[in-house]
PDB file of C-alpha atoms in Angstrom:
ATOM      1  CA  MET G   1      43.023 -65.130  82.750  1.00 40.00           C
ATOM      2  CA  SER G   2      39.895 -67.055  81.864  1.00 49.00           C
ATOM      3  CA  PHE G   3      40.386 -67.619  78.126  1.00 47.00           C
ATOM      4  CA  LYS G   4      40.451 -71.274  77.083  1.00 48.00           C
ATOM      5  CA  PRO G   5      41.450 -71.934  73.460  1.00 43.00           C
ATOM      6  CA  VAL G   6      40.895 -75.225  71.679  1.00 37.00           C
ATOM      7  CA  GLY G   7      43.126 -76.316  68.778  1.00 36.00           C
ATOM      8  CA  PHE G   8      46.150 -74.684  67.142  1.00 29.00           C
ATOM      9  CA  ARG G   9      44.352 -71.937  65.210  1.00 35.00           C
ATOM     10  CA  ALA G  10      42.211 -71.208  68.255  1.00 36.00           C
ATOM     11  CA  LEU G  11      45.381 -71.109  70.323  1.00 32.00           C
ATOM     12  CA  LEU G  12      46.776 -68.372  68.091  1.00 31.00           C
ATOM     13  CA  ILE G  13      43.552 -66.396  68.176  1.00 35.00           C
ATOM     14  CA  ALA G  14      43.010 -66.803  71.902  1.00 37.00           C
ATOM     15  CA  SER G  15      46.646 -65.900  72.574  1.00 34.00           C
ATOM     16  CA  LEU G  16      46.028 -62.630  70.800  1.00 34.00           C
ATOM     17  CA  SER G  17      42.856 -62.239  72.825  1.00 38.00           C
ATOM     18  CA  VAL G  18      44.783 -62.697  76.057  1.00 38.00           C
ATOM     19  CA  THR G  19      47.233 -60.022  74.924  1.00 33.00           C
ATOM     20  CA  ALA G  20      44.362 -57.718  74.049  1.00 38.00           C
ATOM     21  CA  PHE G  21      42.808 -58.530  77.416  1.00 49.00           C
ATOM     22  CA  ALA G  22      46.036 -57.897  79.347  1.00 53.00           C
ATOM     23  CA  GLN G  23      44.030 -55.787  81.797  1.00 62.00           C
ATOM     24  CA  ASP G  24      40.839 -57.828  81.210  1.00 91.00           C
ATOM     25  CA  PRO G  25      38.397 -55.030  80.270  1.00 92.00           C
ATOM     26  CA  VAL G  26      35.396 -57.273  80.978  1.00 97.00           C
ATOM     27  CA  ARG G  27      36.572 -57.741  84.544  1.00 96.00           C
ATOM     28  CA  ASP G  28      37.351 -54.010  84.749  1.00 95.00           C
ATOM     29  CA  LEU G  29      33.864 -53.236  83.455  1.00 97.00           C
ATOM     30  CA  ALA G  30      32.408 -55.571  86.074  1.00 97.00           C
ATOM     31  CA  ALA G  31      34.441 -53.889  88.818  1.00 96.00           C
ATOM     32  CA  ARG G  32      32.830 -50.554  87.925  1.00 96.00           C
ATOM     33  CA  PHE G  33      29.337 -52.052  87.746  1.00 97.00           C
ATOM     34  CA  ASP G  34      27.139 -51.645  90.826  1.00 97.00           C
ATOM     35  CA  GLY G  35      26.039 -55.255  91.218  1.00 98.00           C
ATOM     36  CA  LYS G  36      27.195 -58.809  90.529  1.00 98.00           C
ATOM     37  CA  VAL G  37      27.848 -60.381  87.137  1.00 98.00           C
ATOM     38  CA  SER G  38      28.325 -63.785  85.530  1.00 98.00           C
ATOM     39  CA  VAL G  39      29.780 -64.000  82.022  1.00 98.00           C
ATOM     40  CA  TYR G  40      30.610 -66.848  79.667  1.00 98.00           C
ATOM     41  CA  ALA G  41      31.394 -66.588  75.957  1.00 98.00           C
ATOM     42  CA  LYS G  42      32.654 -68.910  73.236  1.00 98.00           C
ATOM     43  CA  ASN G  43      33.783 -68.371  69.671  1.00 98.00           C
ATOM     44  CA  LEU G  44      31.834 -71.142  67.940  1.00 98.00           C
ATOM     45  CA  LYS G  45      34.296 -71.227  65.050  1.00 96.00           C
ATOM     46  CA  THR G  46      37.586 -71.494  66.970  1.00 96.00           C
ATOM     47  CA  GLY G  47      36.522 -72.770  70.384  1.00 96.00           C
ATOM     48  CA  ALA G  48      38.170 -69.876  72.260  1.00 95.00           C
ATOM     49  CA  THR G  49      36.303 -69.076  75.486  1.00 96.00           C
ATOM     50  CA  TYR G  50      36.060 -66.447  78.194  1.00 97.00           C
ATOM     51  CA  SER G  51      34.622 -66.902  81.690  1.00 97.00           C
ATOM     52  CA  LEU G  52      33.989 -64.586  84.604  1.00 98.00           C
ATOM     53  CA  ALA G  53      32.023 -66.491  87.261  1.00 98.00           C
ATOM     54  CA  GLY G  54      30.642 -68.471  84.329  1.00 98.00           C
ATOM     55  CA  ASP G  55      29.798 -71.527  86.441  1.00 98.00           C
ATOM     56  CA  THR G  56      27.945 -69.566  89.127  1.00 98.00           C
ATOM     57  CA  ARG G  57      24.297 -70.604  89.481  1.00 98.00           C
ATOM     58  CA  VAL G  58      22.077 -67.609  88.751  1.00 99.00           C
ATOM     59  CA  ASN G  59      18.418 -66.647  88.593  1.00 98.00           C
ATOM     60  CA  THR G  60      17.462 -66.958  84.939  1.00 99.00           C
ATOM     61  CA  ALA G  61      14.495 -64.598  84.832  1.00 98.00           C
ATOM     62  CA  SER G  62      13.053 -64.990  81.312  1.00 98.00           C
ATOM     63  CA  THR G  63      16.147 -66.581  79.786  1.00 99.00           C
ATOM     64  CA  ILE G  64      14.741 -69.899  81.089  1.00 99.00           C
ATOM     65  CA  LYS G  65      12.262 -69.589  78.226  1.00 99.00           C
ATOM     66  CA  LEU G  66      14.980 -70.830  75.871  1.00 99.00           C
ATOM     67  CA  PRO G  67      15.393 -74.180  77.707  1.00 99.00           C
ATOM     68  CA  ILE G  68      11.593 -74.388  77.904  1.00 99.00           C
ATOM     69  CA  LEU G  69      11.417 -73.940  74.121  1.00 99.00           C
ATOM     70  CA  ILE G  70      13.999 -76.690  73.644  1.00 99.00           C
ATOM     71  CA  GLY G  71      11.874 -78.908  75.892  1.00 99.00           C
ATOM     72  CA  VAL G  72       8.824 -78.214  73.728  1.00 99.00           C
ATOM     73  CA  TYR G  73      10.644 -79.171  70.538  1.00 99.00           C
ATOM     74  CA  ALA G  74      11.770 -82.399  72.206  1.00 99.00           C
ATOM     75  CA  ALA G  75       8.186 -83.162  73.244  1.00 99.00           C
ATOM     76  CA  ILE G  76       6.984 -82.499  69.688  1.00 98.00           C
ATOM     77  CA  ALA G  77       9.632 -84.844  68.280  1.00 98.00           C
ATOM     78  CA  GLU G  78       8.603 -87.555  70.743  1.00 98.00           C
ATOM     79  CA  GLY G  79       4.914 -87.174  69.858  1.00 98.00           C
ATOM     80  CA  ARG G  80       3.843 -86.098  73.349  1.00 98.00           C
ATOM     81  CA  VAL G  81       2.333 -82.823  72.101  1.00 98.00           C
ATOM     82  CA  LYS G  82       1.413 -81.292  68.734  1.00 99.00           C
ATOM     83  CA  TRP G  83       1.909 -77.763  67.430  1.00 99.00           C
ATOM     84  CA  THR G  84      -1.845 -77.586  66.833  1.00 99.00           C
ATOM     85  CA  ASP G  85      -2.734 -78.311  70.488  1.00 98.00           C
ATOM     86  CA  LEU G  86      -4.891 -75.434  71.741  1.00 98.00           C
ATOM     87  CA  SER G  87      -4.987 -73.429  74.959  1.00 97.00           C
ATOM     88  CA  GLU G  88      -7.930 -71.212  75.869  1.00 96.00           C
ATOM     89  CA  LEU G  89      -7.071 -67.818  77.312  1.00 95.00           C
ATOM     90  CA  GLY G  90      -8.908 -66.868  80.487  1.00 93.00           C
ATOM     91  CA  LYS G  91      -8.589 -65.113  83.821  1.00 91.00           C
ATOM     92  CA  GLU G  92      -7.075 -68.263  85.307  1.00 90.00           C
ATOM     93  CA  ASN G  93      -4.023 -68.166  83.030  1.00 91.00           C
ATOM     94  CA  LYS G  94      -3.431 -64.459  82.473  1.00 92.00           C
ATOM     95  CA  VAL G  95      -0.233 -63.156  84.068  1.00 92.00           C
ATOM     96  CA  GLY G  96       1.048 -59.608  84.441  1.00 85.00           C
ATOM     97  CA  GLY G  97       4.421 -58.345  83.333  1.00 87.00           C
ATOM     98  CA  SER G  98       5.806 -58.690  79.827  1.00 86.00           C
ATOM     99  CA  GLY G  99       3.670 -59.706  76.889  1.00 89.00           C
ATOM    100  CA  VAL G 100       0.283 -58.962  75.338  1.00 94.00           C
ATOM    101  CA  LEU G 101      -1.957 -61.962  76.063  1.00 95.00           C
ATOM    102  CA  ASN G 102      -2.935 -60.441  79.402  1.00 91.00           C
ATOM    103  CA  GLU G 103      -4.823 -57.788  77.389  1.00 92.00           C
ATOM    104  CA  MET G 104      -6.549 -60.144  74.971  1.00 93.00           C
ATOM    105  CA  SER G 105     -10.117 -61.409  75.146  1.00 94.00           C
ATOM    106  CA  ASP G 106     -11.020 -64.338  77.359  1.00 95.00           C
ATOM    107  CA  GLY G 107     -11.924 -67.395  75.336  1.00 95.00           C
ATOM    108  CA  THR G 108      -9.255 -66.817  72.692  1.00 95.00           C
ATOM    109  CA  LYS G 109      -7.863 -70.183  71.603  1.00 97.00           C
ATOM    110  CA  ILE G 110      -4.163 -70.238  70.802  1.00 98.00           C
ATOM    111  CA  PRO G 111      -2.181 -73.139  69.279  1.00 99.00           C
ATOM    112  CA  LEU G 112       1.075 -74.211  70.877  1.00 99.00           C
ATOM    113  CA  ARG G 113       3.017 -73.065  67.800  1.00 98.00           C
ATOM    114  CA  ASP G 114       1.842 -69.492  68.424  1.00 98.00           C
ATOM    115  CA  LEU G 115       2.283 -69.680  72.196  1.00 98.00           C
ATOM    116  CA  VAL G 116       6.003 -70.420  71.913  1.00 99.00           C
ATOM    117  CA  ARG G 117       6.405 -67.418  69.630  1.00 98.00           C
ATOM    118  CA  TYR G 118       4.612 -65.138  72.078  1.00 97.00           C
ATOM    119  CA  MET G 119       6.887 -66.575  74.769  1.00 98.00           C
ATOM    120  CA  MET G 120      10.086 -65.922  72.826  1.00 98.00           C
ATOM    121  CA  LEU G 121       9.384 -62.879  70.651  1.00 97.00           C
ATOM    122  CA  LEU G 122       7.591 -60.819  73.313  1.00 96.00           C
ATOM    123  CA  SER G 123       8.656 -62.774  76.410  1.00 96.00           C
ATOM    124  CA  ASP G 124       4.947 -63.134  77.136  1.00 96.00           C
ATOM    125  CA  ASN G 125       4.435 -64.431  80.670  1.00 96.00           C
ATOM    126  CA  SER G 126       0.896 -65.696  80.100  1.00 96.00           C
ATOM    127  CA  ALA G 127       2.064 -67.614  77.040  1.00 97.00           C
ATOM    128  CA  THR G 128       4.943 -69.100  79.027  1.00 98.00           C
ATOM    129  CA  ASN G 129       2.624 -70.500  81.680  1.00 97.00           C
ATOM    130  CA  MET G 130       0.328 -71.893  79.003  1.00 98.00           C
ATOM    131  CA  VAL G 131       3.313 -73.533  77.300  1.00 98.00           C
ATOM    132  CA  LEU G 132       4.187 -75.116  80.656  1.00 98.00           C
ATOM    133  CA  ASP G 133       0.661 -76.542  80.780  1.00 97.00           C
ATOM    134  CA  HIS G 134       1.544 -78.501  77.626  1.00 98.00           C
ATOM    135  CA  VAL G 135       5.151 -79.329  78.566  1.00 99.00           C
ATOM    136  CA  PRO G 136       5.636 -79.031  82.363  1.00 98.00           C
ATOM    137  CA  GLY G 137       8.868 -78.115  84.081  1.00 98.00           C
ATOM    138  CA  ASN G 138       9.676 -81.729  84.955  1.00 99.00           C
ATOM    139  CA  SER G 139       9.507 -82.623  81.258  1.00 99.00           C
ATOM    140  CA  VAL G 140      11.755 -79.695  80.332  1.00 99.00           C
ATOM    141  CA  ASN G 141      14.240 -80.710  83.011  1.00 99.00           C
ATOM    142  CA  LYS G 142      14.323 -84.344  81.877  1.00 99.00           C
ATOM    143  CA  THR G 143      15.219 -83.113  78.403  1.00 98.00           C
ATOM    144  CA  LEU G 144      18.000 -80.947  79.842  1.00 99.00           C
ATOM    145  CA  GLU G 145      19.342 -83.859  81.879  1.00 98.00           C
ATOM    146  CA  LYS G 146      19.429 -86.069  78.767  1.00 98.00           C
ATOM    147  CA  LEU G 147      21.449 -83.324  77.075  1.00 97.00           C
ATOM    148  CA  GLY G 148      24.016 -83.386  79.877  1.00 97.00           C
ATOM    149  CA  ILE G 149      22.821 -80.059  81.298  1.00 98.00           C
ATOM    150  CA  HIS G 150      22.808 -80.607  85.059  1.00 98.00           C
ATOM    151  CA  GLU G 151      22.434 -77.146  86.639  1.00 98.00           C
ATOM    152  CA  THR G 152      19.930 -75.365  84.390  1.00 99.00           C
ATOM    153  CA  ARG G 153      16.359 -76.073  85.476  1.00 99.00           C
ATOM    154  CA  SER G 154      12.802 -74.791  85.047  1.00 99.00           C
ATOM    155  CA  LEU G 155      11.504 -74.347  88.608  1.00 98.00           C
ATOM    156  CA  ARG G 156       7.922 -73.107  88.402  1.00 98.00           C
ATOM    157  CA  LYS G 157       5.406 -71.056  86.468  1.00 97.00           C
ATOM    158  CA  ILE G 158       5.465 -67.264  86.591  1.00 96.00           C
ATOM    159  CA  LEU G 159       3.531 -66.019  89.597  1.00 92.00           C
ATOM    160  CA  ARG G 160      -0.090 -64.939  89.059  1.00 87.00           C
ATOM    161  CA  GLY G 161      -0.500 -64.040  92.706  1.00 80.00           C
ATOM    162  CA  THR G 162       1.308 -65.060  95.853  1.00 83.00           C
ATOM    163  CA  ILE G 163       1.039 -68.856  95.583  1.00 88.00           C
ATOM    164  CA  PRO G 164       3.566 -70.571  93.255  1.00 91.00           C
ATOM    165  CA  GLU G 165       2.075 -72.919  90.651  1.00 94.00           C
ATOM    166  CA  GLY G 166       3.504 -75.569  88.364  1.00 96.00           C
ATOM    167  CA  ILE G 167       6.430 -76.279  90.667  1.00 97.00           C
ATOM    168  CA  SER G 168       8.863 -78.836  89.262  1.00 98.00           C
ATOM    169  CA  ASP G 169      10.785 -81.348  91.351  1.00 98.00           C
ATOM    170  CA  ALA G 170      13.824 -79.079  91.026  1.00 98.00           C
ATOM    171  CA  GLY G 171      11.666 -76.195  92.199  1.00 98.00           C
ATOM    172  CA  ARG G 172      10.932 -78.068  95.432  1.00 97.00           C
ATOM    173  CA  ASP G 173      14.639 -78.405  96.186  1.00 98.00           C
ATOM    174  CA  PRO G 174      15.470 -75.980  99.032  1.00 97.00           C
ATOM    175  CA  ALA G 175      18.767 -75.210  97.258  1.00 96.00           C
ATOM    176  CA  ASN G 176      16.751 -73.598  94.446  1.00 97.00           C
ATOM    177  CA  LYS G 177      14.328 -71.623  96.593  1.00 94.00           C
ATOM    178  CA  SER G 178      15.873 -68.233  95.808  1.00 95.00           C
ATOM    179  CA  PHE G 179      15.992 -68.617  92.022  1.00 97.00           C
ATOM    180  CA  GLY G 180      12.421 -67.806  90.993  1.00 96.00           C
ATOM    181  CA  ILE G 181      11.213 -69.428  87.764  1.00 98.00           C
ATOM    182  CA  GLY G 182      14.566 -70.879  86.748  1.00 98.00           C
ATOM    183  CA  VAL G 183      18.206 -71.454  87.576  1.00 99.00           C
ATOM    184  CA  ALA G 184      21.159 -71.780  85.192  1.00 99.00           C
ATOM    185  CA  THR G 185      24.833 -71.119  84.677  1.00 99.00           C
ATOM    186  CA  ALA G 186      26.201 -68.934  81.902  1.00 99.00           C
ATOM    187  CA  HIS G 187      28.436 -71.838  80.854  1.00 99.00           C
ATOM    188  CA  GLU G 188      25.488 -74.204  80.389  1.00 99.00           C
ATOM    189  CA  MET G 189      23.492 -71.600  78.472  1.00 99.00           C
ATOM    190  CA  VAL G 190      26.406 -71.198  76.062  1.00 99.00           C
ATOM    191  CA  THR G 191      26.592 -74.988  75.740  1.00 99.00           C
ATOM    192  CA  LEU G 192      22.931 -75.043  74.676  1.00 99.00           C
ATOM    193  CA  LEU G 193      23.544 -72.201  72.223  1.00 99.00           C
ATOM    194  CA  GLU G 194      26.545 -73.993  70.737  1.00 99.00           C
ATOM    195  CA  ARG G 195      24.567 -77.193  70.254  1.00 98.00           C
ATOM    196  CA  LEU G 196      21.764 -75.235  68.589  1.00 99.00           C
ATOM    197  CA  HIS G 197      24.324 -73.661  66.265  1.00 99.00           C
ATOM    198  CA  ARG G 198      25.669 -77.102  65.373  1.00 98.00           C
ATOM    199  CA  GLY G 199      22.162 -78.462  64.760  1.00 98.00           C
ATOM    200  CA  GLU G 200      22.463 -80.967  67.592  1.00 98.00           C
ATOM    201  CA  LEU G 201      19.374 -80.183  69.692  1.00 97.00           C
ATOM    202  CA  VAL G 202      16.373 -82.378  68.814  1.00 96.00           C
ATOM    203  CA  SER G 203      17.187 -82.209  65.075  1.00 98.00           C
ATOM    204  CA  THR G 204      19.011 -80.031  62.582  1.00 98.00           C
ATOM    205  CA  ALA G 205      15.699 -78.524  61.472  1.00 98.00           C
ATOM    206  CA  ALA G 206      14.490 -77.923  65.036  1.00 98.00           C
ATOM    207  CA  SER G 207      17.766 -76.269  66.029  1.00 99.00           C
ATOM    208  CA  ALA G 208      17.604 -73.966  62.999  1.00 98.00           C
ATOM    209  CA  GLU G 209      13.975 -73.063  63.701  1.00 98.00           C
ATOM    210  CA  ILE G 210      14.711 -72.218  67.342  1.00 99.00           C
ATOM    211  CA  LEU G 211      17.545 -69.897  66.307  1.00 99.00           C
ATOM    212  CA  ASP G 212      15.329 -68.285  63.664  1.00 98.00           C
ATOM    213  CA  ILE G 213      12.726 -67.532  66.339  1.00 98.00           C
ATOM    214  CA  MET G 214      15.408 -66.050  68.591  1.00 98.00           C
ATOM    215  CA  LYS G 215      16.645 -63.754  65.812  1.00 98.00           C
ATOM    216  CA  LYS G 216      13.177 -62.177  65.720  1.00 97.00           C
ATOM    217  CA  GLN G 217      12.752 -61.437  69.433  1.00 95.00           C
ATOM    218  CA  GLN G 218      11.824 -57.810  70.073  1.00 93.00           C
ATOM    219  CA  GLY G 219      13.995 -56.754  73.043  1.00 91.00           C
ATOM    220  CA  ARG G 220      17.193 -55.212  71.652  1.00 93.00           C
ATOM    221  CA  GLN G 221      18.557 -53.451  74.760  1.00 95.00           C
ATOM    222  CA  GLY G 222      21.213 -56.025  75.698  1.00 96.00           C
ATOM    223  CA  LEU G 223      23.337 -58.269  73.467  1.00 97.00           C
ATOM    224  CA  PRO G 224      22.114 -56.820  70.126  1.00 97.00           C
ATOM    225  CA  ARG G 225      22.571 -53.187  71.193  1.00 97.00           C
ATOM    226  CA  ARG G 226      26.073 -52.534  69.776  1.00 96.00           C
ATOM    227  CA  PHE G 227      25.859 -54.750  66.675  1.00 96.00           C
ATOM    228  CA  ASP G 228      24.613 -54.346  63.109  1.00 94.00           C
ATOM    229  CA  VAL G 229      24.669 -58.091  62.461  1.00 97.00           C
ATOM    230  CA  ASP G 230      22.166 -60.829  63.272  1.00 97.00           C
ATOM    231  CA  VAL G 231      21.820 -61.701  66.945  1.00 98.00           C
ATOM    232  CA  ALA G 232      19.741 -64.674  68.102  1.00 98.00           C
ATOM    233  CA  ASP G 233      19.041 -64.081  71.772  1.00 98.00           C
ATOM    234  CA  LYS G 234      16.660 -64.308  74.710  1.00 98.00           C
ATOM    235  CA  PRO G 235      16.848 -61.584  77.362  1.00 98.00           C
ATOM    236  CA  GLY G 236      15.438 -61.576  80.872  1.00 98.00           C
ATOM    237  CA  ALA G 237      14.618 -58.896  83.420  1.00 97.00           C
ATOM    238  CA  LEU G 238      13.527 -58.505  87.028  1.00 97.00           C
ATOM    239  CA  ASP G 239      13.530 -55.419  89.224  1.00 97.00           C
ATOM    240  CA  HIS G 240      17.112 -56.034  90.335  1.00 98.00           C
ATOM    241  CA  LEU G 241      18.365 -58.300  87.516  1.00 98.00           C
ATOM    242  CA  ARG G 242      19.063 -58.208  83.786  1.00 98.00           C
ATOM    243  CA  SER G 243      20.273 -61.092  81.640  1.00 99.00           C
ATOM    244  CA  ASP G 244      20.740 -62.054  78.021  1.00 99.00           C
ATOM    245  CA  VAL G 245      21.845 -65.244  76.287  1.00 99.00           C
ATOM    246  CA  GLY G 246      22.448 -65.541  72.575  1.00 99.00           C
ATOM    247  CA  ILE G 247      24.658 -65.819  69.526  1.00 99.00           C
ATOM    248  CA  VAL G 248      26.212 -62.788  67.833  1.00 99.00           C
ATOM    249  CA  TYR G 249      26.814 -63.619  64.161  1.00 98.00           C
ATOM    250  CA  SER G 250      29.871 -61.430  63.706  1.00 97.00           C
ATOM    251  CA  LYS G 251      31.550 -61.127  60.322  1.00 95.00           C
ATOM    252  CA  LEU G 252      34.532 -63.073  61.713  1.00 95.00           C
ATOM    253  CA  GLY G 253      32.471 -65.893  63.174  1.00 96.00           C
ATOM    254  CA  PRO G 254      29.609 -66.586  65.589  1.00 98.00           C
ATOM    255  CA  VAL G 255      30.145 -65.938  69.293  1.00 99.00           C
ATOM    256  CA  ALA G 256      27.792 -67.401  71.924  1.00 99.00           C
ATOM    257  CA  ILE G 257      27.422 -65.232  75.019  1.00 99.00           C
ATOM    258  CA  ALA G 258      25.515 -65.538  78.305  1.00 99.00           C
ATOM    259  CA  ILE G 259      25.538 -62.674  80.810  1.00 99.00           C
ATOM    260  CA  THR G 260      23.561 -62.129  84.007  1.00 99.00           C
ATOM    261  CA  CYS G 261      23.703 -58.991  86.163  1.00 99.00           C
ATOM    262  CA  TRP G 262      22.021 -59.127  89.570  1.00 98.00           C
ATOM    263  CA  ASP G 263      21.865 -57.363  92.925  1.00 98.00           C
ATOM    264  CA  ILE G 264      21.309 -54.135  90.982  1.00 98.00           C
ATOM    265  CA  PRO G 265      20.483 -51.600  93.724  1.00 97.00           C
ATOM    266  CA  LYS G 266      18.177 -49.289  91.755  1.00 96.00           C
ATOM    267  CA  ILE G 267      14.966 -50.312  90.017  1.00 97.00           C
ATOM    268  CA  ASP G 268      15.164 -48.881  86.492  1.00 97.00           C
ATOM    269  CA  TRP G 269      12.960 -50.181  83.689  1.00 97.00           C
ATOM    270  CA  SER G 270      14.375 -47.817  81.080  1.00 96.00           C
ATOM    271  CA  PRO G 271      16.272 -49.188  78.048  1.00 96.00           C
ATOM    272  CA  ASP G 272      19.394 -47.542  79.483  1.00 97.00           C
ATOM    273  CA  ASN G 273      19.443 -49.537  82.710  1.00 97.00           C
ATOM    274  CA  PRO G 274      23.147 -49.789  83.688  1.00 97.00           C
ATOM    275  CA  ALA G 275      22.919 -53.582  83.467  1.00 98.00           C
ATOM    276  CA  TYR G 276      21.763 -53.409  79.843  1.00 98.00           C
ATOM    277  CA  LEU G 277      24.722 -51.135  79.122  1.00 98.00           C
ATOM    278  CA  PHE G 278      27.071 -53.573  80.865  1.00 98.00           C
ATOM    279  CA  ILE G 279      25.710 -56.474  78.821  1.00 98.00           C
ATOM    280  CA  ALA G 280      26.029 -54.496  75.590  1.00 98.00           C
ATOM    281  CA  ASP G 281      29.541 -53.234  76.312  1.00 98.00           C
ATOM    282  CA  ALA G 282      30.791 -56.600  77.577  1.00 98.00           C
ATOM    283  CA  ALA G 283      29.366 -58.324  74.488  1.00 98.00           C
ATOM    284  CA  ARG G 284      31.161 -55.870  72.198  1.00 98.00           C
ATOM    285  CA  ILE G 285      34.479 -56.459  74.009  1.00 97.00           C
ATOM    286  CA  LEU G 286      34.015 -60.227  73.928  1.00 98.00           C
ATOM    287  CA  VAL G 287      33.176 -60.378  70.233  1.00 97.00           C
ATOM    288  CA  GLU G 288      36.030 -58.052  69.280  1.00 95.00           C
ATOM    289  CA  ASN G 289      38.611 -60.027  71.243  1.00 94.00           C
ATOM    290  CA  LEU G 290      37.390 -63.569  70.672  1.00 96.00           C
ATOM    291  CA  THR G 291      37.285 -63.059  66.886  1.00 94.00           C
ATOM    292  CA  LYS G 292      40.643 -61.327  66.383  1.00 86.00           C
ATOM    293  CA  PRO G 293      42.362 -63.021  63.428  1.00 77.00           C
ATOM    294  CA  ALA G 294      45.840 -64.403  63.802  1.00 64.00           C
ATOM    295  CA  GLU G 295      48.518 -62.082  62.428  1.00 56.00           C
TER     296      GLU G 295
END
């Protein structure tokens, strides 16, 4: 089994989780899923964890926007950029895919504070590239390295055409060629989420503000789907990939979860994509079992 408890109370809880997971329903769910999966989860109250390929390096899709946001807050704290710094929208920085800025008028000036909200709340691709103009991938990655995050990296901007732009040093590494705009592990994403929860990233206020932004993001197909409690998350999607990273604030304690599904054979942009259903069902199982109280 892949549950790792920490401390005596966590040991009791995780022991019950192992019993409840005698057949490991997450692994069973993955075996029935047509594609590959990586899962890591941690009860942020007890320390109990679950991993299924949780240290596998995966394509982040838009979940890399969370590390980018952390990098922006670090740059703000260090005085390298200001929330009032403006970007002017034009043909040269409009990107297709998710978001709304691609449809807005050229010449619109947008402050960095608003850009990061477009990036996170609507997963706006144009906003993301404009954010990376202020805080490039190399800067984001230096912040991650300082935090002890060694695998998760911003690799490049989102493609406007066929020629990649804004390539970071990590993006030039041949080992990262297949990962698109970002690479991460589920384990490291959960580590970032845990440190946000504990108020340890940049500052207590910055950590709280980042989580507040994440609670307001508009895509509810994945982690939030089966819950009627707050979920602070950032999803991602490509033709053959779905991912979601976030914290489920269950009544029995917060659980940080990162899940990526890839090599999905069928392109399906409906809210009922099988990968979204896997993420939702796996999250429900994880929260139920990682928060079981000791008897």
